[in-house]
Amino acid sequence: MSSEIKADKWSPASGTSATIGDSGDTYTVPSGVTLNTSSATLTLPSTVITGQTAKTSLVDADKFLISDSAASGALKYVEKQYLPSGDYVRLGSIDQDLGTSQKIQFTQVFSSDYDQYKVIGTANVGSNQQAEVYFRWLNSSNAEQYASSYGYSGYGRYSNTDDSGGTIGFQKMSESDVKLLDDFHGGSYGRNIYFDLTLYPRINPSNFRPGLQGQICYNAYNSGNGGWYSQSIGAFYAEDTDLSGGGLQIECNTSWDYVRMNVYGVKNT
Amino acid sequence: MSKSFDATTKTFRDYTAEEQADYDARMKIYNDNIVPKKLEAVKKLRLEKLIETDYLANSDVTMPDNVKTWRQTLRDLPANHTNEAAYDALLARDSDGNLTNSVWSKP
């Protein structure tokens, strides 16, 4: 070290500003030294943030710097796990052409974190024929639940292409699945099924008896090209089946084409 | 062999033998019901067409003879059309979704 400056205070020789060093210089504040700027106006370069390595997947222990309004703006951190989040948590998704698959399974999505689940999405099927779509529950081993204990009913309205139309109603008991719809017109990306289902894998802490309800809309086959169905449906499974850790299955009798579907858990706390 | 897609693991797999047997059994029911469902669709269309001209049966109006004949033709559709090809011909539509069989056109 060529020399050492010892002074109790630095001040500009003239005016109100001064510069330390030149471009390329590095000044190091050694370990154990306190650089107290708590009462100063501190201007940081934007590279404090933009110069850092990006992280693309947050974990609960990741921290954010905050100014605590309840403590005179004191700097504190909060962990990601304490950030507020929505009550809907996406648990599974599909956004792809499923080729020649008949079954869509969302396996092992049910947990104690949620009491209800939402299934929303669109789908079409590849074959230009009347298509049927069925629903079944899956247990934690991904085994389909197909006892003849499904009951369901629905009601809706259809429109023909000439604006005529009518009502539809259906009901079944003691079935091995829920037939969500039975007259979809496949074979074109322009024809779709819209799903909006709410699932109740366990109706309360002491009873299972899973059920579902929802709304389904789709282009109809027997009501003609471009005909349209809108229907509600409600279903139950009269079995005390523990579906903890389980999931759901939606099966088509022909084959799925492009499916864009999400399953959300609805937080219970 | 039918296939299944697991949205959680993003994997495809073939049906197990048990799944395939279950699927085949349901497809047999589906295929057995295709023709009855087409007849059901014909009857649904027929009902809609008849309803459109029901008002002409009111006592204060006179139903033209050609409409009477047309309505009787509609009523006779199931009796005079008894196989899948005949149902397909009745249910045929053009690319705009309009029925093409002239039997549905009111005179």
PDB file of C-alpha atoms in Angstrom, chain A residues 91-94 103-112 114-119 134-146 150 178 197-202 208-212 237 241-251 261-265, chain B residues 4-9 13:
ATOM      1  CA  LEU A  91     -52.588 -29.161 -10.649  1.00  0.00           C
ATOM      2  CA  GLY A  92     -52.459 -30.515 -14.166  1.00  0.00           C
ATOM      3  CA  SER A  93     -52.755 -29.407 -17.734  1.00  0.00           C
ATOM      4  CA  ILE A  94     -52.890 -30.589 -21.327  1.00  0.00           C
ATOM      5  CA  LYS A 103     -58.305 -41.661 -22.466  1.00  0.00           C
ATOM      6  CA  ILE A 104     -57.217 -38.512 -20.712  1.00  0.00           C
ATOM      7  CA  GLN A 105     -56.111 -39.159 -17.164  1.00  0.00           C
ATOM      8  CA  PHE A 106     -55.178 -36.593 -14.532  1.00  0.00           C
ATOM      9  CA  THR A 107     -53.547 -38.983 -12.098  1.00  0.00           C
ATOM     10  CA  GLN A 108     -52.820 -38.319  -8.429  1.00  0.00           C
ATOM     11  CA  VAL A 109     -54.056 -34.738  -8.354  1.00  0.00           C
ATOM     12  CA  PHE A 110     -56.357 -35.010  -5.316  1.00  0.00           C
ATOM     13  CA  SER A 111     -54.835 -34.073  -1.962  1.00  0.00           C
ATOM     14  CA  SER A 112     -55.820 -32.839   1.468  1.00  0.00           C
ATOM     15  CA  TYR A 114     -58.247 -29.106  -1.597  1.00  0.00           C
ATOM     16  CA  ASP A 115     -61.845 -30.156  -1.160  1.00  0.00           C
ATOM     17  CA  GLN A 116     -63.084 -29.212  -4.615  1.00  0.00           C
ATOM     18  CA  TYR A 117     -61.535 -29.250  -8.052  1.00  0.00           C
ATOM     19  CA  LYS A 118     -62.291 -27.506 -11.322  1.00  0.00           C
ATOM     20  CA  VAL A 119     -61.839 -29.058 -14.739  1.00  0.00           C
ATOM     21  CA  TYR A 134     -67.305 -40.720 -20.406  1.00  0.00           C
ATOM     22  CA  PHE A 135     -66.046 -39.797 -16.937  1.00  0.00           C
ATOM     23  CA  ARG A 136     -64.609 -42.008 -14.206  1.00  0.00           C
ATOM     24  CA  TRP A 137     -62.786 -41.436 -10.946  1.00  0.00           C
ATOM     25  CA  LEU A 138     -59.278 -42.798 -10.352  1.00  0.00           C
ATOM     26  CA  ASN A 139     -57.912 -43.855  -6.980  1.00  0.00           C
ATOM     27  CA  SER A 140     -54.384 -43.213  -5.736  1.00  0.00           C
ATOM     28  CA  SER A 141     -53.148 -46.289  -7.639  1.00  0.00           C
ATOM     29  CA  ASN A 142     -54.618 -44.835 -10.836  1.00  0.00           C
ATOM     30  CA  ALA A 143     -57.215 -47.610 -10.866  1.00  0.00           C
ATOM     31  CA  GLU A 144     -60.473 -46.697 -12.568  1.00  0.00           C
ATOM     32  CA  GLN A 145     -63.551 -46.739 -10.389  1.00  0.00           C
ATOM     33  CA  TYR A 146     -66.180 -48.533 -12.416  1.00  0.00           C
ATOM     34  CA  TYR A 150     -72.688 -43.905 -11.066  1.00  0.00           C
ATOM     35  CA  VAL A 178     -70.839 -40.994 -16.376  1.00  0.00           C
ATOM     36  CA  LEU A 197     -66.853 -29.224 -14.325  1.00  0.00           C
ATOM     37  CA  THR A 198     -66.592 -28.993 -10.552  1.00  0.00           C
ATOM     38  CA  LEU A 199     -65.488 -32.174  -8.810  1.00  0.00           C
ATOM     39  CA  TYR A 200     -66.163 -33.207  -5.233  1.00  0.00           C
ATOM     40  CA  PRO A 201     -64.011 -36.304  -4.586  1.00  0.00           C
ATOM     41  CA  ARG A 202     -65.110 -36.352  -0.953  1.00  0.00           C
ATOM     42  CA  PHE A 208     -66.760 -40.072   0.424  1.00  0.00           C
ATOM     43  CA  ARG A 209     -69.550 -40.458  -2.127  1.00  0.00           C
ATOM     44  CA  PRO A 210     -67.746 -38.449  -4.799  1.00  0.00           C
ATOM     45  CA  GLY A 211     -69.729 -36.293  -7.166  1.00  0.00           C
ATOM     46  CA  LEU A 212     -69.469 -33.716  -9.897  1.00  0.00           C
ATOM     47  CA  TYR A 237     -70.747 -42.223  -7.371  1.00  0.00           C
ATOM     48  CA  THR A 241     -64.403 -44.883  -2.066  1.00  0.00           C
ATOM     49  CA  ASP A 242     -61.370 -43.089  -0.722  1.00  0.00           C
ATOM     50  CA  LEU A 243     -60.033 -41.069  -3.649  1.00  0.00           C
ATOM     51  CA  SER A 244     -57.256 -39.368  -1.655  1.00  0.00           C
ATOM     52  CA  GLY A 245     -54.288 -39.110  -3.939  1.00  0.00           C
ATOM     53  CA  GLY A 246     -56.455 -40.069  -6.879  1.00  0.00           C
ATOM     54  CA  GLY A 247     -57.630 -38.311  -9.968  1.00  0.00           C
ATOM     55  CA  LEU A 248     -60.010 -38.403 -12.880  1.00  0.00           C
ATOM     56  CA  GLN A 249     -60.384 -39.822 -16.319  1.00  0.00           C
ATOM     57  CA  ILE A 250     -62.243 -38.515 -19.362  1.00  0.00           C
ATOM     58  CA  GLU A 251     -62.535 -41.030 -22.167  1.00  0.00           C
ATOM     59  CA  MET A 261     -57.567 -28.662 -20.453  1.00  0.00           C
ATOM     60  CA  ASN A 262     -56.599 -27.730 -16.904  1.00  0.00           C
ATOM     61  CA  VAL A 263     -57.398 -29.132 -13.491  1.00  0.00           C
ATOM     62  CA  TYR A 264     -57.371 -26.739 -10.548  1.00  0.00           C
ATOM     63  CA  GLY A 265     -57.574 -27.439  -6.860  1.00  0.00           C
TER      64      GLY A 265
ATOM     65  CA  SER B   4     -54.270 -43.422 -22.738  1.00  0.00           C
ATOM     66  CA  PHE B   5     -52.582 -40.101 -21.995  1.00  0.00           C
ATOM     67  CA  ASP B   6     -51.549 -39.235 -18.460  1.00  0.00           C
ATOM     68  CA  ALA B   7     -51.675 -35.457 -18.116  1.00  0.00           C
ATOM     69  CA  THR B   8     -49.705 -35.583 -14.877  1.00  0.00           C
ATOM     70  CA  THR B   9     -46.708 -37.478 -16.236  1.00  0.00           C
ATOM     71  CA  ARG B  13     -49.450 -45.849 -22.856  1.00  0.00           C
TER      72      ARG B  13
END
